[in-house]
Amino acid sequence: MDFKPLGATRTARTVKRGLPEAGYWKKFESPVLVKEYGMVTSLEFSPIKPHDLVVTASTRLQLYNGRTGQLKKSITRFNSPAHSGSFRSDGKLLVAGDESNLVQVFDVNSRAILRTFKGHTDPVHITRFMPSRTQVFSGSDDTTVHVWDIPSQTSVFTSDEHTDYVRSGCVIAENSNLFATGSYDHTVRIWDTRASSCAIKISVDDPVEAVLALPGASVLAVASGPSVQMFDISMGGRPLFSMGNHEKTVTSLCLDSNGGRLLAGSLDHHVKVYDLQTYKMTYSSNYPAPVLSVALSPDETMLAVGMTSGVFSLRRRDVSAKEQAHVEVKERSVYGTRAYFMRGTSNKGADDDLRIEYKRSRSLADYDKFLRKFEYSRALDAVLANNRAGVTIVLLLQELVHRDGLGAALSGRDELSLDPILRFVAKYISHPRYTQLLIRVSNVILDIYGDLLLDSTRTSELLLRLRTKVRNELRLHQDLTMLLGSMDMLMSA
């Protein structure tokens, strides 16, 4: 079995924008309000240019042109209200469920029904194509989850472990066998099509309305009640953070093209934007009716918001000539450059072409080499020695905890080798993403060394700094608790 190095990007990337955050989102202006035939329950842009928009409302799937915003096609082959219209990754097929318990696959160009899957006994509210493109999964009010094979038109995976309506779900693009579903039984379950049961179960306090996998296959965003919660699925569904800026139930989630911003729509008439690096709200916009669905085009030029009133709002962002020129230069392959000689590598070829599998070997970082040899102390020294990013050090500490090697890595040290560890803990222990892990590291250090830490001036100063940081954080939490109590009294008056 090959050694798997530490993943270097398990959290959202930092996204630098040319404008301040509010200024960027305010450029989505001149909203066009389009009246549909019923509540707009789902919106999705095609991943392929020109990024057409599919709107699911009443018994129709409406396709709008991604450039002009004009109605392009209507798919009206439903006998009951449709749900969850979704594109395949190549933009050629659509899948949708309906309240007559069917799952149907359509050809986008001809609007013809290519496949009809029967097996659910109650309305189907969530459908998505799997990354393999030859399968779709569906969730229904009958509490079951199915994976359907398009060529054979049969169910290849079925589970009834949910105990209430299954109303949301998403695929995990980095692994073609994994997908997640959210249910009104207050759980999110992650499924592996190679297994016969749920791989990971995550429990929340409210019914789950939306589930979204972030890039990197390790973090899952879950809309439950008025909050959006983040879970680390690589650690068995460990909660990371909760964002509770909404007054009513959050109904829809989507990401920007870089995966650094999360958009959340809610029944409180608001769409709010969160920075996934800091988990803070950076922008909020108000709409005339409760929001049911939100979608942002892959090129970030169109923002669509669907509402309970049967109206969806379409906002456009004008791309400046400078920005367009930058994109064109970036995409252009100039003769003599690596991009020129690598052109065509994205071509996937025909289905009947002979494919030769090639896996390029990846050189390991110095700390990964030590981990491979089970030299935990040297691995920790290596990751701390070269001024690496905090997230890399935290990933290694998590790996040591997983291997039950944290104590071995921290023991047998003098004041010089303890110094960088204590400095890192004192600096980042108040960071919400790292607090739980660094408290565990601090406890291990105190258990191993105890009073010996006070014998050195260097370590005693760092312990004093750590104590001050913890006291300040506790004082802040006490102030916030008092503020929350005052707000509760005002709200209940």
GROMACS .gro file of C-alpha atoms in nm:
model
  493
    1MET     CA    1   0.000   0.000   0.000
    2ASP     CA    2   0.145   0.336  -0.107
    3PHE     CA    3   0.224   0.599   0.155
    4LYS     CA    4  -0.023   0.887   0.133
    5PRO     CA    5   0.141   1.225   0.206
    6LEU     CA    6  -0.032   1.494   0.408
    7GLY     CA    7  -0.280   1.697   0.206
    8ALA     CA    8  -0.159   2.054   0.182
    9THR     CA    9  -0.497   2.214   0.101
   10ARG     CA   10  -0.770   2.080   0.326
   11THR     CA   11  -0.930   2.417   0.382
   12ALA     CA   12  -1.064   2.687   0.151
   13ARG     CA   13  -0.812   2.883  -0.052
   14THR     CA   14  -0.757   3.252   0.014
   15VAL     CA   15  -0.928   3.449  -0.261
   16LYS     CA   16  -0.791   3.791  -0.344
   17ARG     CA   17  -1.033   4.024  -0.517
   18GLY     CA   18  -0.956   4.348  -0.690
   19LEU     CA   19  -1.240   4.526  -0.510
   20PRO     CA   20  -1.342   4.533  -0.144
   21GLU     CA   21  -1.582   4.249  -0.065
   22ALA     CA   22  -1.900   4.459  -0.058
   23GLY     CA   23  -1.795   4.646  -0.371
   24TYR     CA   24  -1.743   4.321  -0.560
   25TRP     CA   25  -2.088   4.179  -0.482
   26LYS     CA   26  -2.259   4.514  -0.542
   27LYS     CA   27  -2.139   4.492  -0.901
   28PHE     CA   28  -2.410   4.228  -0.949
   29GLU     CA   29  -2.669   4.489  -1.040
   30SER     CA   30  -2.973   4.554  -1.261
   31PRO     CA   31  -3.176   4.259  -1.131
   32VAL     CA   32  -3.424   4.106  -1.375
   33LEU     CA   33  -3.726   3.951  -1.202
   34VAL     CA   34  -3.877   3.659  -1.395
   35LYS     CA   35  -4.216   3.517  -1.299
   36GLU     CA   36  -4.235   3.137  -1.316
   37TYR     CA   37  -4.529   2.895  -1.288
   38GLY     CA   38  -4.468   2.808  -0.924
   39MET     CA   39  -4.213   2.828  -0.642
   40VAL     CA   40  -3.856   2.822  -0.774
   41THR     CA   41  -3.721   2.524  -0.581
   42SER     CA   42  -3.391   2.474  -0.766
   43LEU     CA   43  -3.141   2.672  -0.976
   44GLU     CA   44  -2.822   2.547  -1.141
   45PHE     CA   45  -2.583   2.681  -1.405
   46SER     CA   46  -2.431   2.453  -1.666
   47PRO     CA   47  -2.060   2.388  -1.605
   48ILE     CA   48  -1.996   2.436  -1.977
   49LYS     CA   49  -1.993   2.774  -2.153
   50PRO     CA   50  -2.212   2.970  -2.211
   51HIS     CA   51  -2.330   2.844  -1.866
   52ASP     CA   52  -2.702   2.816  -1.934
   53LEU     CA   53  -2.932   2.828  -1.630
   54VAL     CA   54  -3.187   2.556  -1.551
   55VAL     CA   55  -3.479   2.671  -1.336
   56THR     CA   56  -3.700   2.413  -1.165
   57ALA     CA   57  -4.049   2.546  -1.095
   58SER     CA   58  -4.386   2.376  -1.091
   59THR     CA   59  -4.402   2.106  -1.364
   60ARG     CA   60  -4.127   2.258  -1.580
   61LEU     CA   61  -3.753   2.281  -1.629
   62GLN     CA   62  -3.681   2.619  -1.790
   63LEU     CA   63  -3.347   2.674  -1.963
   64TYR     CA   64  -3.221   3.033  -1.986
   65ASN     CA   65  -2.934   3.147  -2.206
   66GLY     CA   66  -2.618   3.210  -2.005
   67ARG     CA   67  -2.522   3.516  -2.212
   68THR     CA   68  -2.853   3.695  -2.272
   69GLY     CA   69  -3.066   3.566  -1.984
   70GLN     CA   70  -3.350   3.494  -2.226
   71LEU     CA   71  -3.567   3.181  -2.212
   72LYS     CA   72  -3.410   2.922  -2.440
   73LYS     CA   73  -3.604   2.598  -2.391
   74SER     CA   74  -3.873   2.446  -2.171
   75ILE     CA   75  -3.897   2.083  -2.065
   76THR     CA   76  -4.258   2.011  -1.977
   77ARG     CA   77  -4.257   1.631  -1.968
   78PHE     CA   78  -4.378   1.612  -1.607
   79ASN     CA   79  -4.722   1.516  -1.478
   80SER     CA   80  -4.651   1.659  -1.131
   81PRO     CA   81  -4.422   1.927  -0.981
   82ALA     CA   82  -4.055   1.871  -1.065
   83HIS     CA   83  -3.760   1.899  -0.828
   84SER     CA   84  -3.382   1.938  -0.839
   85GLY     CA   85  -3.304   1.989  -1.207
   86SER     CA   86  -2.928   1.931  -1.241
   87PHE     CA   87  -2.673   1.926  -1.525
   88ARG     CA   88  -2.420   1.655  -1.595
   89SER     CA   89  -2.057   1.771  -1.589
   90ASP     CA   90  -2.045   1.792  -1.972
   91GLY     CA   91  -2.368   1.999  -1.987
   92LYS     CA   92  -2.535   1.756  -2.230
   93LEU     CA   93  -2.782   1.586  -1.997
   94LEU     CA   94  -3.024   1.693  -1.725
   95VAL     CA   95  -3.169   1.487  -1.441
   96ALA     CA   96  -3.473   1.572  -1.228
   97GLY     CA   97  -3.713   1.410  -0.987
   98ASP     CA   98  -4.084   1.477  -0.944
   99GLU     CA   99  -4.378   1.419  -0.712
  100SER     CA  100  -4.496   1.117  -0.911
  101ASN     CA  101  -4.196   0.927  -0.764
  102LEU     CA  102  -3.994   0.923  -1.089
  103VAL     CA  103  -3.633   1.012  -1.173
  104GLN     CA  104  -3.588   1.121  -1.536
  105VAL     CA  105  -3.283   1.193  -1.750
  106PHE     CA  106  -3.322   1.438  -2.041
  107ASP     CA  107  -3.114   1.532  -2.343
  108VAL     CA  108  -3.055   1.908  -2.324
  109ASN     CA  109  -3.060   1.966  -2.702
  110SER     CA  110  -3.365   1.759  -2.801
  111ARG     CA  111  -3.544   1.771  -2.462
  112ALA     CA  112  -3.617   1.399  -2.510
  113ILE     CA  113  -3.654   1.164  -2.211
  114LEU     CA  114  -3.356   0.927  -2.227
  115ARG     CA  115  -3.416   0.730  -1.907
  116THR     CA  116  -3.694   0.695  -1.650
  117PHE     CA  117  -3.608   0.531  -1.320
  118LYS     CA  118  -3.888   0.382  -1.108
  119GLY     CA  119  -3.829   0.257  -0.755
  120HIS     CA  120  -3.924   0.533  -0.513
  121THR     CA  121  -4.267   0.525  -0.352
  122ASP     CA  122  -4.288   0.894  -0.257
  123PRO     CA  123  -4.186   1.227  -0.421
  124VAL     CA  124  -3.820   1.259  -0.525
  125HIS     CA  125  -3.668   1.589  -0.408
  126ILE     CA  126  -3.295   1.549  -0.479
  127THR     CA  127  -3.117   1.417  -0.789
  128ARG     CA  128  -2.755   1.457  -0.900
  129PHE     CA  129  -2.519   1.301  -1.152
  130MET     CA  130  -2.232   1.106  -1.000
  131PRO     CA  131  -1.877   1.207  -1.107
  132SER     CA  132  -1.856   0.895  -1.325
  133ARG     CA  133  -2.129   1.055  -1.547
  134THR     CA  134  -2.292   0.713  -1.603
  135GLN     CA  135  -2.483   0.710  -1.274
  136VAL     CA  136  -2.723   0.936  -1.086
  137PHE     CA  137  -2.828   0.931  -0.723
  138SER     CA  138  -3.167   1.028  -0.584
  139GLY     CA  139  -3.328   1.085  -0.246
  140SER     CA  140  -3.698   1.067  -0.172
  141ASP     CA  141  -3.964   1.132   0.088
  142ASP     CA  142  -3.988   0.754   0.126
  143THR     CA  143  -3.654   0.790   0.321
  144THR     CA  144  -3.459   0.583   0.067
  145VAL     CA  145  -3.149   0.669  -0.134
  146HIS     CA  146  -3.082   0.511  -0.475
  147VAL     CA  147  -2.791   0.513  -0.718
  148TRP     CA  148  -2.912   0.443  -1.073
  149ASP     CA  149  -2.700   0.311  -1.359
  150ILE     CA  150  -2.792   0.495  -1.679
  151PRO     CA  151  -2.684   0.231  -1.938
  152SER     CA  152  -2.863  -0.060  -1.767
  153GLN     CA  153  -3.147   0.154  -1.623
  154THR     CA  154  -3.127  -0.030  -1.289
  155SER     CA  155  -3.060   0.060  -0.926
  156VAL     CA  156  -2.706  -0.041  -0.824
  157PHE     CA  157  -2.721   0.095  -0.468
  158THR     CA  158  -3.012   0.132  -0.227
  159SER     CA  159  -3.031   0.234   0.138
  160ASP     CA  160  -3.314   0.308   0.379
  161GLU     CA  161  -3.104   0.414   0.682
  162HIS     CA  162  -3.263   0.762   0.690
  163THR     CA  163  -3.579   0.775   0.901
  164ASP     CA  164  -3.741   1.087   0.751
  165TYR     CA  165  -3.766   1.279   0.423
  166VAL     CA  166  -3.441   1.301   0.222
  167ARG     CA  167  -3.447   1.655   0.082
  168SER     CA  168  -3.084   1.744   0.001
  169GLY     CA  169  -2.759   1.594  -0.122
  170CYS     CA  170  -2.436   1.647  -0.313
  171VAL     CA  171  -2.162   1.451  -0.483
  172ILE     CA  172  -1.799   1.461  -0.369
  173ALA     CA  173  -1.620   1.531  -0.696
  174GLU     CA  174  -1.276   1.417  -0.578
  175ASN     CA  175  -1.404   1.063  -0.514
  176SER     CA  176  -1.639   0.909  -0.768
  177ASN     CA  177  -1.775   0.661  -0.513
  178LEU     CA  178  -1.881   0.908  -0.243
  179PHE     CA  179  -2.190   1.124  -0.209
  180ALA     CA  180  -2.379   1.282   0.079
  181THR     CA  181  -2.749   1.317   0.163
  182GLY     CA  182  -2.930   1.531   0.419
  183SER     CA  183  -3.259   1.440   0.579
  184TYR     CA  184  -3.531   1.578   0.802
  185ASP     CA  185  -3.424   1.313   1.057
  186HIS     CA  186  -3.153   1.566   1.161
  187THR     CA  187  -2.868   1.369   1.003
  188VAL     CA  188  -2.628   1.391   0.712
  189ARG     CA  189  -2.500   1.060   0.582
  190ILE     CA  190  -2.203   1.004   0.354
  191TRP     CA  191  -2.235   0.697   0.134
  192ASP     CA  192  -1.974   0.485  -0.040
  193THR     CA  193  -2.124   0.296  -0.334
  194ARG     CA  194  -1.870   0.018  -0.275
  195ALA     CA  195  -2.017  -0.050   0.072
  196SER     CA  196  -2.361  -0.163   0.174
  197SER     CA  197  -2.410   0.088   0.456
  198CYS     CA  198  -2.346   0.450   0.554
  199ALA     CA  199  -1.976   0.542   0.578
  200ILE     CA  200  -2.012   0.851   0.802
  201LYS     CA  201  -2.313   0.980   0.996
  202ILE     CA  202  -2.330   1.343   1.111
  203SER     CA  203  -2.602   1.453   1.354
  204VAL     CA  204  -2.734   1.811   1.372
  205ASP     CA  205  -3.003   1.991   1.575
  206ASP     CA  206  -3.251   2.069   1.295
  207PRO     CA  207  -3.380   1.919   0.970
  208VAL     CA  208  -3.118   1.940   0.693
  209GLU     CA  209  -3.217   2.161   0.399
  210ALA     CA  210  -2.892   2.174   0.198
  211VAL     CA  211  -2.558   1.993   0.180
  212LEU     CA  212  -2.251   2.109  -0.013
  213ALA     CA  213  -1.903   1.955  -0.045
  214LEU     CA  214  -1.619   2.206  -0.051
  215PRO     CA  215  -1.319   2.159  -0.284
  216GLY     CA  216  -1.065   1.920  -0.139
  217ALA     CA  217  -1.307   1.640  -0.039
  218SER     CA  218  -1.259   1.704   0.332
  219VAL     CA  219  -1.509   1.972   0.440
  220LEU     CA  220  -1.887   1.954   0.416
  221ALA     CA  221  -2.120   2.255   0.454
  222VAL     CA  222  -2.461   2.170   0.603
  223ALA     CA  223  -2.762   2.404   0.618
  224SER     CA  224  -2.967   2.308   0.925
  225GLY     CA  225  -3.220   2.547   1.072
  226PRO     CA  226  -3.095   2.909   1.075
  227SER     CA  227  -2.726   2.812   1.071
  228VAL     CA  228  -2.464   2.680   0.831
  229GLN     CA  229  -2.231   2.426   0.991
  230MET     CA  230  -1.893   2.303   0.865
  231PHE     CA  231  -1.779   1.944   0.922
  232ASP     CA  232  -1.445   1.776   0.855
  233ILE     CA  233  -1.538   1.443   0.694
  234SER     CA  234  -1.175   1.332   0.680
  235MET     CA  235  -1.191   1.324   1.062
  236GLY     CA  236  -1.515   1.127   1.076
  237GLY     CA  237  -1.750   1.427   1.059
  238ARG     CA  238  -1.587   1.640   1.330
  239PRO     CA  239  -1.760   1.982   1.359
  240LEU     CA  240  -1.539   2.275   1.259
  241PHE     CA  241  -1.753   2.588   1.283
  242SER     CA  242  -2.111   2.713   1.283
  243MET     CA  243  -2.227   3.031   1.114
  244GLY     CA  244  -2.557   3.154   1.252
  245ASN     CA  245  -2.615   3.490   1.087
  246HIS     CA  246  -2.965   3.407   0.958
  247GLU     CA  247  -3.296   3.464   1.136
  248LYS     CA  248  -3.484   3.180   0.966
  249THR     CA  249  -3.410   2.847   0.799
  250VAL     CA  250  -3.125   2.838   0.546
  251THR     CA  251  -3.257   2.666   0.233
  252SER     CA  252  -2.977   2.678  -0.025
  253LEU     CA  253  -2.597   2.685  -0.053
  254CYS     CA  254  -2.354   2.746  -0.337
  255LEU     CA  255  -1.985   2.830  -0.389
  256ASP     CA  256  -1.805   3.086  -0.602
  257SER     CA  257  -1.570   2.967  -0.877
  258ASN     CA  258  -1.263   2.970  -0.649
  259GLY     CA  259  -1.425   2.781  -0.364
  260GLY     CA  260  -1.337   3.061  -0.122
  261ARG     CA  261  -1.682   3.214  -0.071
  262LEU     CA  262  -2.003   3.040   0.037
  263LEU     CA  263  -2.343   3.188  -0.057
  264ALA     CA  264  -2.639   3.096   0.164
  265GLY     CA  265  -3.005   3.177   0.092
  266SER     CA  266  -3.267   3.178   0.367
  267LEU     CA  267  -3.637   3.219   0.438
  268ASP     CA  268  -3.549   3.551   0.607
  269HIS     CA  269  -3.533   3.706   0.254
  270HIS     CA  270  -3.151   3.730   0.262
  271VAL     CA  271  -2.859   3.587   0.067
  272LYS     CA  272  -2.539   3.611   0.270
  273VAL     CA  273  -2.178   3.560   0.161
  274TYR     CA  274  -1.925   3.393   0.393
  275ASP     CA  275  -1.547   3.391   0.372
  276LEU     CA  276  -1.445   3.026   0.413
  277GLN     CA  277  -1.099   3.125   0.535
  278THR     CA  278  -1.231   3.310   0.841
  279TYR     CA  279  -1.593   3.180   0.851
  280LYS     CA  280  -1.715   3.539   0.874
  281MET     CA  281  -2.003   3.700   0.684
  282THR     CA  282  -1.868   3.950   0.432
  283TYR     CA  283  -2.183   4.064   0.248
  284SER     CA  284  -2.562   4.043   0.272
  285SER     CA  285  -2.835   4.126   0.020
  286ASN     CA  286  -3.212   4.146   0.070
  287TYR     CA  287  -3.484   4.003  -0.158
  288PRO     CA  288  -3.860   4.065  -0.172
  289ALA     CA  289  -3.963   3.710  -0.072
  290PRO     CA  290  -3.825   3.407   0.116
  291VAL     CA  291  -3.533   3.253  -0.073
  292LEU     CA  292  -3.547   2.887  -0.177
  293SER     CA  293  -3.249   2.853  -0.413
  294VAL     CA  294  -2.924   3.031  -0.501
  295ALA     CA  295  -2.683   2.977  -0.792
  296LEU     CA  296  -2.371   3.162  -0.913
  297SER     CA  297  -2.242   3.105  -1.266
  298PRO     CA  298  -1.894   2.945  -1.297
  299ASP     CA  299  -1.756   3.264  -1.456
  300GLU     CA  300  -1.914   3.474  -1.178
  301THR     CA  301  -2.104   3.701  -1.416
  302MET     CA  302  -2.460   3.599  -1.317
  303LEU     CA  303  -2.625   3.549  -0.977
  304ALA     CA  304  -2.966   3.376  -0.970
  305VAL     CA  305  -3.194   3.364  -0.666
  306GLY     CA  306  -3.526   3.174  -0.659
  307MET     CA  307  -3.808   3.263  -0.421
  308THR     CA  308  -4.130   3.121  -0.279
  309SER     CA  309  -4.333   3.381  -0.469
  310GLY     CA  310  -4.259   3.202  -0.798
  311VAL     CA  311  -4.014   3.474  -0.903
  312PHE     CA  312  -3.642   3.437  -0.957
  313SER     CA  313  -3.397   3.725  -0.966
  314LEU     CA  314  -3.115   3.734  -1.220
  315ARG     CA  315  -2.834   3.982  -1.155
  316ARG     CA  316  -2.543   4.050  -1.389
  317ARG     CA  317  -2.189   4.164  -1.326
  318ASP     CA  318  -2.022   4.352  -1.609
  319VAL     CA  319  -1.670   4.229  -1.671
  320SER     CA  320  -1.423   4.514  -1.727
  321ALA     CA  321  -1.198   4.517  -2.032
  322LYS     CA  322  -0.894   4.485  -1.805
  323GLU     CA  323  -1.035   4.176  -1.632
  324GLN     CA  324  -1.135   4.020  -1.964
  325ALA     CA  325  -0.789   4.088  -2.108
  326HIS     CA  326  -0.630   3.926  -1.800
  327VAL     CA  327  -0.843   3.614  -1.850
  328GLU     CA  328  -0.758   3.597  -2.219
  329VAL     CA  329  -0.386   3.630  -2.154
  330LYS     CA  330  -0.408   3.363  -1.888
  331GLU     CA  331  -0.588   3.123  -2.120
  332ARG     CA  332  -0.383   3.192  -2.430
  333SER     CA  333  -0.112   2.940  -2.518
  334VAL     CA  334   0.195   3.123  -2.648
  335TYR     CA  335   0.445   2.937  -2.867
  336GLY     CA  336   0.751   2.832  -2.671
  337THR     CA  337   0.573   2.821  -2.335
  338ARG     CA  338   0.482   2.515  -2.134
  339ALA     CA  339   0.114   2.588  -2.187
  340TYR     CA  340   0.167   2.570  -2.564
  341PHE     CA  341   0.331   2.229  -2.551
  342MET     CA  342   0.077   2.098  -2.299
  343ARG     CA  343  -0.223   2.194  -2.512
  344GLY     CA  344  -0.461   1.909  -2.577
  345THR     CA  345  -0.389   1.729  -2.252
  346SER     CA  346  -0.740   1.808  -2.131
  347ASN     CA  347  -0.890   1.616  -2.423
  348LYS     CA  348  -1.058   1.311  -2.276
  349GLY     CA  349  -1.081   1.117  -2.602
  350ALA     CA  350  -1.359   0.894  -2.724
  351ASP     CA  351  -1.520   0.627  -2.511
  352ASP     CA  352  -1.374   0.344  -2.721
  353ASP     CA  353  -1.017   0.481  -2.721
  354LEU     CA  354  -0.744   0.276  -2.556
  355ARG     CA  355  -0.649   0.441  -2.229
  356ILE     CA  356  -0.303   0.389  -2.076
  357GLU     CA  357  -0.305   0.460  -1.707
  358TYR     CA  358  -0.011   0.668  -1.590
  359LYS     CA  359   0.045   0.786  -1.238
  360ARG     CA  360   0.320   1.041  -1.195
  361SER     CA  361   0.526   0.987  -0.883
  362ARG     CA  362   0.521   1.274  -0.638
  363SER     CA  363   0.822   1.368  -0.430
  364LEU     CA  364   0.761   1.370  -0.057
  365ALA     CA  365   0.826   1.662   0.173
  366ASP     CA  366   1.087   1.611   0.445
  367TYR     CA  367   0.824   1.571   0.718
  368ASP     CA  368   0.637   1.314   0.507
  369LYS     CA  369   0.959   1.114   0.471
  370PHE     CA  370   0.998   1.104   0.849
  371LEU     CA  371   0.631   1.010   0.893
  372ARG     CA  372   0.681   0.726   0.651
  373LYS     CA  373   0.963   0.597   0.872
  374PHE     CA  374   0.753   0.650   1.190
  375GLU     CA  375   1.008   0.906   1.317
  376TYR     CA  376   0.745   1.132   1.469
  377SER     CA  377   0.973   1.363   1.665
  378ARG     CA  378   1.190   1.440   1.360
  379ALA     CA  379   0.876   1.493   1.147
  380LEU     CA  380   0.750   1.753   1.395
  381ASP     CA  381   1.089   1.924   1.402
  382ALA     CA  382   1.099   1.933   1.022
  383VAL     CA  383   0.757   2.090   0.980
  384LEU     CA  384   0.835   2.356   1.242
  385ALA     CA  385   1.186   2.435   1.116
  386ASN     CA  386   1.111   2.588   0.775
  387ASN     CA  387   0.849   2.847   0.871
  388ARG     CA  388   0.569   2.654   0.703
  389ALA     CA  389   0.205   2.763   0.701
  390GLY     CA  390   0.005   2.702   1.018
  391VAL     CA  391  -0.237   2.470   0.839
  392THR     CA  392   0.051   2.236   0.741
  393ILE     CA  393   0.169   2.211   1.102
  394VAL     CA  394  -0.188   2.146   1.219
  395LEU     CA  395  -0.229   1.872   0.957
  396LEU     CA  396   0.082   1.698   1.085
  397LEU     CA  397  -0.036   1.727   1.447
  398GLN     CA  398  -0.371   1.576   1.344
  399GLU     CA  399  -0.190   1.291   1.172
  400LEU     CA  400   0.015   1.228   1.487
  401VAL     CA  401  -0.306   1.215   1.693
  402HIS     CA  402  -0.456   0.974   1.441
  403ARG     CA  403  -0.146   0.752   1.467
  404ASP     CA  404  -0.141   0.781   1.847
  405GLY     CA  405   0.208   0.926   1.816
  406LEU     CA  406   0.163   1.274   1.964
  407GLY     CA  407   0.317   1.177   2.296
  408ALA     CA  408   0.618   1.017   2.126
  409ALA     CA  409   0.672   1.327   1.913
  410LEU     CA  410   0.661   1.566   2.211
  411SER     CA  411   0.862   1.364   2.465
  412GLY     CA  412   1.238   1.369   2.519
  413ARG     CA  413   1.286   1.737   2.432
  414ASP     CA  414   1.492   2.015   2.584
  415GLU     CA  415   1.400   2.383   2.608
  416LEU     CA  416   1.539   2.460   2.260
  417SER     CA  417   1.330   2.195   2.084
  418LEU     CA  418   1.018   2.279   2.290
  419ASP     CA  419   1.047   2.649   2.205
  420PRO     CA  420   0.897   2.640   1.848
  421ILE     CA  421   0.614   2.410   1.961
  422LEU     CA  422   0.513   2.635   2.250
  423ARG     CA  423   0.540   2.944   2.028
  424PHE     CA  424   0.308   2.788   1.771
  425VAL     CA  425   0.055   2.684   2.038
  426ALA     CA  426   0.059   3.028   2.202
  427LYS     CA  427   0.009   3.199   1.865
  428TYR     CA  428  -0.275   2.988   1.726
  429ILE     CA  429  -0.465   2.849   2.027
  430SER     CA  430  -0.733   3.118   1.992
  431HIS     CA  431  -0.789   3.034   1.623
  432PRO     CA  432  -1.133   2.865   1.612
  433ARG     CA  433  -1.021   2.605   1.359
  434TYR     CA  434  -0.718   2.497   1.565
  435THR     CA  435  -0.832   2.546   1.927
  436GLN     CA  436  -0.951   2.193   1.999
  437LEU     CA  437  -0.634   2.030   1.866
  438LEU     CA  438  -0.393   2.276   2.032
  439ILE     CA  439  -0.562   2.232   2.371
  440ARG     CA  440  -0.488   1.863   2.336
  441VAL     CA  441  -0.123   1.937   2.245
  442SER     CA  442  -0.091   2.170   2.546
  443ASN     CA  443  -0.228   1.906   2.782
  444VAL     CA  444   0.019   1.646   2.651
  445ILE     CA  445   0.312   1.887   2.701
  446LEU     CA  446   0.201   1.967   3.056
  447ASP     CA  447   0.154   1.598   3.137
  448ILE     CA  448   0.503   1.509   3.010
  449TYR     CA  449   0.709   1.796   3.150
  450GLY     CA  450   0.501   1.945   3.435
  451ASP     CA  451   0.707   2.165   3.669
  452LEU     CA  452   1.020   2.119   3.456
  453LEU     CA  453   0.885   2.386   3.222
  454LEU     CA  454   0.929   2.647   3.496
  455ASP     CA  455   1.300   2.569   3.536
  456SER     CA  456   1.378   2.744   3.208
  457THR     CA  457   1.334   3.117   3.155
  458ARG     CA  458   1.251   3.060   2.789
  459THR     CA  459   0.972   2.806   2.844
  460SER     CA  460   0.829   2.987   3.147
  461GLU     CA  461   0.791   3.305   2.940
  462LEU     CA  462   0.609   3.111   2.669
  463LEU     CA  463   0.381   2.947   2.928
  464LEU     CA  464   0.301   3.292   3.066
  465ARG     CA  465   0.217   3.412   2.715
  466LEU     CA  466  -0.005   3.107   2.659
  467ARG     CA  467  -0.184   3.163   2.992
  468THR     CA  468  -0.251   3.528   2.903
  469LYS     CA  469  -0.389   3.426   2.563
  470VAL     CA  470  -0.621   3.169   2.719
  471ARG     CA  471  -0.741   3.411   2.987
  472ASN     CA  472  -0.819   3.677   2.727
  473GLU     CA  473  -1.012   3.423   2.523
  474LEU     CA  474  -1.212   3.307   2.828
  475ARG     CA  475  -1.286   3.669   2.919
  476LEU     CA  476  -1.412   3.729   2.565
  477HIS     CA  477  -1.640   3.425   2.589
  478GLN     CA  478  -1.778   3.549   2.921
  479ASP     CA  479  -1.853   3.890   2.766
  480LEU     CA  480  -2.023   3.725   2.471
  481THR     CA  481  -2.231   3.507   2.705
  482MET     CA  482  -2.345   3.817   2.897
  483LEU     CA  483  -2.428   3.991   2.569
  484LEU     CA  484  -2.626   3.688   2.452
  485GLY     CA  485  -2.822   3.686   2.778
  486SER     CA  486  -2.906   4.056   2.739
  487MET     CA  487  -3.019   3.999   2.382
  488ASP     CA  488  -3.237   3.703   2.487
  489MET     CA  489  -3.407   3.925   2.748
  490LEU     CA  490  -3.473   4.194   2.486
  491MET     CA  491  -3.604   3.946   2.233
  492SER     CA  492  -3.837   3.778   2.484
  493ALA     CA  493  -3.973   4.108   2.619
   0.00000   0.00000   0.00000
